[in-house]
PDB file of C-alpha atoms in Angstrom:
ATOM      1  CA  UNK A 397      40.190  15.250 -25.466  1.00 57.00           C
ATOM      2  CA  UNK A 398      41.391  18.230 -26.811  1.00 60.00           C
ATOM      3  CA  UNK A 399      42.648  19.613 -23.652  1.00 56.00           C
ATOM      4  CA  UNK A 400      44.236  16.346 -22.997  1.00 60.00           C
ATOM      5  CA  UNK A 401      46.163  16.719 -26.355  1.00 63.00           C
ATOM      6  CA  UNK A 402      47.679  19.713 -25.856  1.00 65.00           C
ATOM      7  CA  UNK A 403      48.830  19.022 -22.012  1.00 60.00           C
ATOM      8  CA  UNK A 404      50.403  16.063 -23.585  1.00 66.00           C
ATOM      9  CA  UNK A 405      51.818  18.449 -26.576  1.00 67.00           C
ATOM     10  CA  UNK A 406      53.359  21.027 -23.856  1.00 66.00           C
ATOM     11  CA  UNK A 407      54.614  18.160 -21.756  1.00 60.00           C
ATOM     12  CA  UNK A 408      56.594  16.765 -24.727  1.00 67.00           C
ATOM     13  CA  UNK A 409      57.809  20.093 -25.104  1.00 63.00           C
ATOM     14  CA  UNK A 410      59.165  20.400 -21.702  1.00 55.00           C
ATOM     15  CA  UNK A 411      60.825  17.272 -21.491  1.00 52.00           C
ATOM     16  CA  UNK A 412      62.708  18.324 -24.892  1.00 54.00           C
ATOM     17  CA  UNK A 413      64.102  21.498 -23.707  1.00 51.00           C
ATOM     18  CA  UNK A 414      64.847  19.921 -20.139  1.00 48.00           C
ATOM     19  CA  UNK A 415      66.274  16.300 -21.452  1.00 49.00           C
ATOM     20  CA  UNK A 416      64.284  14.374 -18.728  1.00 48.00           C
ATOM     21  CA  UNK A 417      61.465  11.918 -19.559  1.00 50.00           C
ATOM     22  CA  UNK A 418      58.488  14.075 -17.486  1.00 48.00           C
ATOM     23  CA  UNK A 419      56.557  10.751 -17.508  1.00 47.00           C
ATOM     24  CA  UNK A 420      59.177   8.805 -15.443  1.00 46.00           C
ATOM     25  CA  UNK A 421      59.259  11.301 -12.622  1.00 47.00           C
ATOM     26  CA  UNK A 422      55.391  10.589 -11.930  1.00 46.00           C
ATOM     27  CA  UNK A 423      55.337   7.708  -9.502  1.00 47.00           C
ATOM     28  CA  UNK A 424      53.749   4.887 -10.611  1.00 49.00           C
ATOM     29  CA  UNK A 425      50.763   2.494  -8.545  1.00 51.00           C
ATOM     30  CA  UNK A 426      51.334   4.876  -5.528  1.00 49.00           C
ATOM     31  CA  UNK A 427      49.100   4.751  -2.537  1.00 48.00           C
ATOM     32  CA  UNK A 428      47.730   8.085  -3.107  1.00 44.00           C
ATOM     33  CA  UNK A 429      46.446   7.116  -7.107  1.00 51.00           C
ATOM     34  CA  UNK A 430      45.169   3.854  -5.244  1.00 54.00           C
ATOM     35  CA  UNK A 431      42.988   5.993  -2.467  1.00 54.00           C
ATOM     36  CA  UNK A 432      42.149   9.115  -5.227  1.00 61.00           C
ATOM     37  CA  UNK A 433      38.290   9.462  -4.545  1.00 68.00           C
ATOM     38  CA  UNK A 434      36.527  11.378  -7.412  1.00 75.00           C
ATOM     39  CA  UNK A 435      34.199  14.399  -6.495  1.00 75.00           C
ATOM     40  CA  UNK A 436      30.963  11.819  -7.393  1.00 77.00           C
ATOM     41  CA  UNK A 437      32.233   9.307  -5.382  1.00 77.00           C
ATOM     42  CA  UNK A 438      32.874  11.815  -2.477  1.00 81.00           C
ATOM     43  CA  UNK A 439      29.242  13.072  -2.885  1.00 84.00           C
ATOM     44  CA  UNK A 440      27.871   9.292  -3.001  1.00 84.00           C
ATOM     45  CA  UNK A 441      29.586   8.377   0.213  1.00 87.00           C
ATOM     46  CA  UNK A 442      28.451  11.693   1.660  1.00 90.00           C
ATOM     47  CA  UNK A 443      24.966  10.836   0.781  1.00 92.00           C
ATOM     48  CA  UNK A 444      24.817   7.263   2.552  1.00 92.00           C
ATOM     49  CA  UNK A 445      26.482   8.615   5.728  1.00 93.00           C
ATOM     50  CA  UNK A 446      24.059  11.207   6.131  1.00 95.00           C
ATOM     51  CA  UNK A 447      21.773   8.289   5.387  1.00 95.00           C
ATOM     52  CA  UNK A 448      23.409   6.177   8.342  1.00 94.00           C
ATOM     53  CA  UNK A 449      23.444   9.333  10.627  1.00 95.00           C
ATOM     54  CA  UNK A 450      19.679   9.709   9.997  1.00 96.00           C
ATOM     55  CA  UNK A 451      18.414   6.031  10.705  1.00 95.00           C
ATOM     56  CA  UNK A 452      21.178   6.375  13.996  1.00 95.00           C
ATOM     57  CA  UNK A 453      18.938   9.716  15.403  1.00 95.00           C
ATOM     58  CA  UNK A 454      15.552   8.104  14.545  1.00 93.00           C
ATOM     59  CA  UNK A 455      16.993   4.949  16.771  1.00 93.00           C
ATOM     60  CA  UNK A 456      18.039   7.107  19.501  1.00 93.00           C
ATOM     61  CA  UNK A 457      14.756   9.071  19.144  1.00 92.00           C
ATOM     62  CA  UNK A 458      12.828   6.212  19.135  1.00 89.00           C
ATOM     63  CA  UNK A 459      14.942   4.600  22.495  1.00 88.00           C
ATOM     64  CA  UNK A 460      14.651   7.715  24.291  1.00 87.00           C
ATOM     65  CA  UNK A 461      11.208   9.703  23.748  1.00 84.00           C
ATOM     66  CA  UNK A 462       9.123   7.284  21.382  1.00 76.00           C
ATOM     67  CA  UNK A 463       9.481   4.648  23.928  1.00 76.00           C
ATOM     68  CA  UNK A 464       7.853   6.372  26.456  1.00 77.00           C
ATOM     69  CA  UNK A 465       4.645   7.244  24.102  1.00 76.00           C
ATOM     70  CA  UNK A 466       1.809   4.711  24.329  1.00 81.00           C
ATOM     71  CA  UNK A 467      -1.578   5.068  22.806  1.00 81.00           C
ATOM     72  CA  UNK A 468      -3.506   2.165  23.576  1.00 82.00           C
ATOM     73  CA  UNK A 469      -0.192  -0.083  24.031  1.00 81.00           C
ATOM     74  CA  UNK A 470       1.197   0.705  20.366  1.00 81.00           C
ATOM     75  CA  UNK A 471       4.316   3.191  20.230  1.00 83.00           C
ATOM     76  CA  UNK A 472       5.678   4.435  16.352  1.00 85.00           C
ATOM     77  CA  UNK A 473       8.132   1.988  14.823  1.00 88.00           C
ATOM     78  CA  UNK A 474      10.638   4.906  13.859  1.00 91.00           C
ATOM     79  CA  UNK A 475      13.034   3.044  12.914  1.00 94.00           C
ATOM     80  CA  UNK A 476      12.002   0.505  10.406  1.00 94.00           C
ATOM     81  CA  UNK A 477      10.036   3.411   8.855  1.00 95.00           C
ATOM     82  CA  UNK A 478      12.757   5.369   7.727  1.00 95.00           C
ATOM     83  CA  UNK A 479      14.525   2.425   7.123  1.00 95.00           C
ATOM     84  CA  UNK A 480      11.919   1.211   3.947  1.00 95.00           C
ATOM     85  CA  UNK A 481      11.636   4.881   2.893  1.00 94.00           C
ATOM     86  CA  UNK A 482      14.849   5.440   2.368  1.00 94.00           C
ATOM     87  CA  UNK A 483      15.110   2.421   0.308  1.00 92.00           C
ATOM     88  CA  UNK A 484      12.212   3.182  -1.812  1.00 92.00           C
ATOM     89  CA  UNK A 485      14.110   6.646  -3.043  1.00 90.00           C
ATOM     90  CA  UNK A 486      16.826   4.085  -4.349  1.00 89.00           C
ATOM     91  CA  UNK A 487      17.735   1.214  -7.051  1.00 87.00           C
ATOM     92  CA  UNK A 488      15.939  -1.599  -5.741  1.00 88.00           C
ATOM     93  CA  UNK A 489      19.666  -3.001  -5.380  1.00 90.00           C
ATOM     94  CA  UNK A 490      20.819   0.096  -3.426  1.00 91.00           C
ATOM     95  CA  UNK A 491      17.500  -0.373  -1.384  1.00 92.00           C
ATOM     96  CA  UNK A 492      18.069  -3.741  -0.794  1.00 94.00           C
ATOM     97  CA  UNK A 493      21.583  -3.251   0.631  1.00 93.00           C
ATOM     98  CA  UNK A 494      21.094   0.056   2.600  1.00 94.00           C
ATOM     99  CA  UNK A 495      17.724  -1.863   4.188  1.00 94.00           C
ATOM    100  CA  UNK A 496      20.476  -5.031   5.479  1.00 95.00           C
ATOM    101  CA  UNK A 497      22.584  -2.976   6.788  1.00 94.00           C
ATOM    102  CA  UNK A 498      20.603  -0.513   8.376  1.00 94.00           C
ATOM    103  CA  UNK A 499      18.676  -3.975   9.784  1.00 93.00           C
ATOM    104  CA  UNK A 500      21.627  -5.324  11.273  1.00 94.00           C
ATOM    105  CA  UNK A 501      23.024  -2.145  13.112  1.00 93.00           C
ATOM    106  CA  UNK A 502      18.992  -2.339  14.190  1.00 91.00           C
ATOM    107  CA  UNK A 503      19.252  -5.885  15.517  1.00 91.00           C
ATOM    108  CA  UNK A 504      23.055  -5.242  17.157  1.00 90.00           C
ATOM    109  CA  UNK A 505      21.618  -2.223  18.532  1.00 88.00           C
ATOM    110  CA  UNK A 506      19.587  -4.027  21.114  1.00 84.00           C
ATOM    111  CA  UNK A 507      16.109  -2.268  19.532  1.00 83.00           C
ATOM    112  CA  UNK A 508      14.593  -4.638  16.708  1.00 85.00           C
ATOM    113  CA  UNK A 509      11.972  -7.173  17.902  1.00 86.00           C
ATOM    114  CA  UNK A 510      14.503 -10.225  17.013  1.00 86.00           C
ATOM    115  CA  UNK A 511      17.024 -11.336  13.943  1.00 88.00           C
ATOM    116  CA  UNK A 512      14.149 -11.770  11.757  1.00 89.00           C
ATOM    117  CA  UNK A 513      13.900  -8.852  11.625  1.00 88.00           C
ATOM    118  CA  UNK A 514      17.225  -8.759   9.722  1.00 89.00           C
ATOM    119  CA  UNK A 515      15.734 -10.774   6.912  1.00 91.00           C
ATOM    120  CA  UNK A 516      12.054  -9.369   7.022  1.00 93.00           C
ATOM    121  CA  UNK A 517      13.569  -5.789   6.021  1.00 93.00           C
ATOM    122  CA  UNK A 518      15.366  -6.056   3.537  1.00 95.00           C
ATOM    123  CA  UNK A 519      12.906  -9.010   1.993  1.00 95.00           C
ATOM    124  CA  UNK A 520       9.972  -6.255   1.882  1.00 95.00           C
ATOM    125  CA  UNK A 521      12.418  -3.857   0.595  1.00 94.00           C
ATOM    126  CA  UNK A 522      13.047  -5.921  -2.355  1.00 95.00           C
ATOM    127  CA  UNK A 523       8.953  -6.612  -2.999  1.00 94.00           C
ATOM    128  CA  UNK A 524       8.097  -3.343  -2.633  1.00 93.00           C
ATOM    129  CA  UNK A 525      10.748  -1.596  -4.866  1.00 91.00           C
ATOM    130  CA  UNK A 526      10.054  -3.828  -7.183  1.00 89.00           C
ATOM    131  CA  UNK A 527       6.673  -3.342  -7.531  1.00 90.00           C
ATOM    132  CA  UNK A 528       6.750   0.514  -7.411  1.00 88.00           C
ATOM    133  CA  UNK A 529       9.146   0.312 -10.154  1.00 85.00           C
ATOM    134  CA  UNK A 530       7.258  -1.951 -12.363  1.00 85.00           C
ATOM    135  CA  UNK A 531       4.151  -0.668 -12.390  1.00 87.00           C
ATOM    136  CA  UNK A 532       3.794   2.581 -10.298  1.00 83.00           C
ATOM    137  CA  UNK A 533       4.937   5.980 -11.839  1.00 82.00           C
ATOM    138  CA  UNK A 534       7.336   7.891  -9.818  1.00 79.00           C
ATOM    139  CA  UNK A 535       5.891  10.661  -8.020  1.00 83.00           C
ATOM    140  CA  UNK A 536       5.747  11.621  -4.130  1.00 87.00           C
ATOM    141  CA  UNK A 537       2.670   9.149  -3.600  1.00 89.00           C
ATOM    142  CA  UNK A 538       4.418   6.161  -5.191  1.00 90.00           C
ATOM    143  CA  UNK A 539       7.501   6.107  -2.502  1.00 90.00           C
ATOM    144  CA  UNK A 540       4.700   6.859   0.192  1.00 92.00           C
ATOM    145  CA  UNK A 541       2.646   4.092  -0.372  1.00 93.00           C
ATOM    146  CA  UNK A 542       4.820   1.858  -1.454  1.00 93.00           C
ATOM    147  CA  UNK A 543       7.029   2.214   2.088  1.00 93.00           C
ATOM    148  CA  UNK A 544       3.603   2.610   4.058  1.00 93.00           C
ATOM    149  CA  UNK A 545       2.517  -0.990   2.505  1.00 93.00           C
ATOM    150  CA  UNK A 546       5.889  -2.094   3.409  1.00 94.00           C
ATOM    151  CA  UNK A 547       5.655  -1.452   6.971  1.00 93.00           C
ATOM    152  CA  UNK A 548       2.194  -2.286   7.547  1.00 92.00           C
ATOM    153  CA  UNK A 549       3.480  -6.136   6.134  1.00 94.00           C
ATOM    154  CA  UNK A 550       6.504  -5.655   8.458  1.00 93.00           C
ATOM    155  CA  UNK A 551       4.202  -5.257  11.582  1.00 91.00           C
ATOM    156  CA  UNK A 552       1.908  -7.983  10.628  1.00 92.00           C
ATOM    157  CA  UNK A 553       4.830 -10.028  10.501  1.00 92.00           C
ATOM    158  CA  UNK A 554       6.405  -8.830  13.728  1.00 90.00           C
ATOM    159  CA  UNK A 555       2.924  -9.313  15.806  1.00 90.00           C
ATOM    160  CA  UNK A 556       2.448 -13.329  14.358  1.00 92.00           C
ATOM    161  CA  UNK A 557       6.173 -14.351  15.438  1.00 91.00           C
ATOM    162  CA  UNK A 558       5.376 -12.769  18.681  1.00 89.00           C
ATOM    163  CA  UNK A 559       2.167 -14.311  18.871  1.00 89.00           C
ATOM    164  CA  UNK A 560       4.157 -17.804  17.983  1.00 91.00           C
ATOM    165  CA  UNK A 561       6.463 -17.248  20.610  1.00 87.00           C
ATOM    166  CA  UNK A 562       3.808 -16.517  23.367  1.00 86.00           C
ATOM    167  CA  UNK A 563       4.763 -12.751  23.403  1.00 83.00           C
ATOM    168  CA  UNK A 564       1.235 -11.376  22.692  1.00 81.00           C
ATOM    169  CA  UNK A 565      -2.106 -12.099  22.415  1.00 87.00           C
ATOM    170  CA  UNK A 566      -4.296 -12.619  19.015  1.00 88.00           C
ATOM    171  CA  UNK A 567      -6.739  -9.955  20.732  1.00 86.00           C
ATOM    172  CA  UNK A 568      -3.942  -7.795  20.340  1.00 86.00           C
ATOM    173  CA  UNK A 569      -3.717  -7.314  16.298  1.00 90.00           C
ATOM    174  CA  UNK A 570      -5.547  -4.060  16.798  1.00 91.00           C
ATOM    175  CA  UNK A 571      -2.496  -2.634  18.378  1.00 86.00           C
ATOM    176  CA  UNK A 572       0.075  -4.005  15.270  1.00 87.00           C
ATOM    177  CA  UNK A 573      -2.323  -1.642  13.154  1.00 90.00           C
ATOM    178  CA  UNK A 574      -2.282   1.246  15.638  1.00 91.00           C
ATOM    179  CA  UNK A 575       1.733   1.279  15.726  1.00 88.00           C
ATOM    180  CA  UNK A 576       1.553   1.049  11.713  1.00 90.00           C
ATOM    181  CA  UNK A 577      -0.457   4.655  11.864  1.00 91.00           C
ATOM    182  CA  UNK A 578       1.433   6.027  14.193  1.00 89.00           C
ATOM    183  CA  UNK A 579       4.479   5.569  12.184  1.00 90.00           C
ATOM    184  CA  UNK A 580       3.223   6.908   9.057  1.00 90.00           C
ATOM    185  CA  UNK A 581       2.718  10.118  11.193  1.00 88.00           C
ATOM    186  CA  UNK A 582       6.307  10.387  10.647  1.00 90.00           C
ATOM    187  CA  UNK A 583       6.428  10.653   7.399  1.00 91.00           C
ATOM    188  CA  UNK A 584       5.971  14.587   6.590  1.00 91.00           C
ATOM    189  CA  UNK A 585       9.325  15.375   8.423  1.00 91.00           C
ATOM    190  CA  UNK A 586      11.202  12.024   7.319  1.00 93.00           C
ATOM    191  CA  UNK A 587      10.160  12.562   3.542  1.00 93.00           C
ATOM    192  CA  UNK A 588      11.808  16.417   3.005  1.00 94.00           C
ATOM    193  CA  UNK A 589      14.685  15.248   5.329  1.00 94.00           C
ATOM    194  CA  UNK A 590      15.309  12.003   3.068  1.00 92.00           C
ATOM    195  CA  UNK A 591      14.860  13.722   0.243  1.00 91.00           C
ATOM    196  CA  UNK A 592      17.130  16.800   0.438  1.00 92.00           C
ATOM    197  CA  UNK A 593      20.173  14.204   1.118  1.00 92.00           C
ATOM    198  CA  UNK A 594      18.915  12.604  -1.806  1.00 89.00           C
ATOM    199  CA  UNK A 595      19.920  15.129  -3.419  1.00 88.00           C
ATOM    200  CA  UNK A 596      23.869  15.051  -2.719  1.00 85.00           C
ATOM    201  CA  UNK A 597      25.527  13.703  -5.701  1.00 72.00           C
ATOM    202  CA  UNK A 598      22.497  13.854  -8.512  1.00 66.00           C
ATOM    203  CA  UNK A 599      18.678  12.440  -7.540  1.00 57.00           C
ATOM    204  CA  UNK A 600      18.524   8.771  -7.873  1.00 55.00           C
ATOM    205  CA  UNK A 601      14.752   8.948  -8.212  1.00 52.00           C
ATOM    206  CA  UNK A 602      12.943  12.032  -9.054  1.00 51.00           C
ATOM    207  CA  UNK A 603       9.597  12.722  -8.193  1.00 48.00           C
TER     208      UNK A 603
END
């Protein structure tokens, strides 16, 4: 405030000895004020590309190596995986969003098991954070567990719709729990990853 004061003291100053009204000559509504990004706001969209760019490599990681990985017949579920622990660093309404979005490129992309999946992320996203953020304290274990229990729910749900549809077999449940392991092994390189672009901009949830 004080700094503020005496710019606007030495302006007034200025436009005295000069005889022009300083404030005039600054242009008013123009496209650059409209588009003026602050540093935070720089550092928040920074944040959720990186974010984007992340969930994009575990996709094409997931196309193109995991694929080809079969214990049993389960594979890892990368993607949704990364997808609900991301989320559970975030606002349950940041969460929420980043999960639908991230869901959608997933279903576009060719890879997710079908557009319920669309819903079924972003759903457990929202029952999960809430949960951890009601009555879990916030610590390392919390956003593990709480996106584990998320994704073992998710592949429940994906093995029953394809069990609906004729897709699989009930003797085949074993396998839904296999791919749910095999995920979490993931987690000890996604967690330092996620949480160093966390970082960027101030921690939303510190552990």
């Amino acid at each position: 405030a004080a700094l503020d004061h005496e710019i606007d003291k030495t302006l007034s100053e200025i436009q005295k000895i000069l005889g022009i009204d300083i404030k005039s000559c600054k242009p008013q509504g123009s496209l650059l004020d409209k588009l003026y990004i602050t540093k935070q706001q720089r550092e928040t969209l920074l944040k959720w590309t990186l974010y984007g760019v992340l969930t994009l490599l575990c996709l094409v990681i997931q196309d193109t190596f995991l694929s080809g990985i079969w214990v049993f017949g389960a594979s890892p579920d990368l993607v949704p995986m990364v997808i609900l622990l991301i989320g559970m660093m975030q606002s349950t309404e940041a969460g929420v969003t980043f999960a639908l979005c991230a869901a959608l490129f997933y279903f576009h992309a060719g890879s997710s098991p079908g557009a319920y999946a669309v819903a079924a992320l972003p759903l457990l996203e929202f029952a999960l954070s809430a949960f951890r953020q009601s009555y879990l304290r916030k610590s390392i274990g919390a956003t593990v567990f709480s996106a584990a229990s998320a994704l073992i729910l998710y592949e429940i749900l994906v093995f029953f719709v394809s069990l609906v549809l004729g897709r699989t077999y009930l003797s085949r449940f074993p396998v839904a729990i296999l791919t749910w392991l095999m995920s979490l092994l993931a987690i000890p390189v996604l967690y330092p990853v996620c949480r160093a672009i966390d970082r960027i901009g101030g921690e939303t949830w510190r552990e």
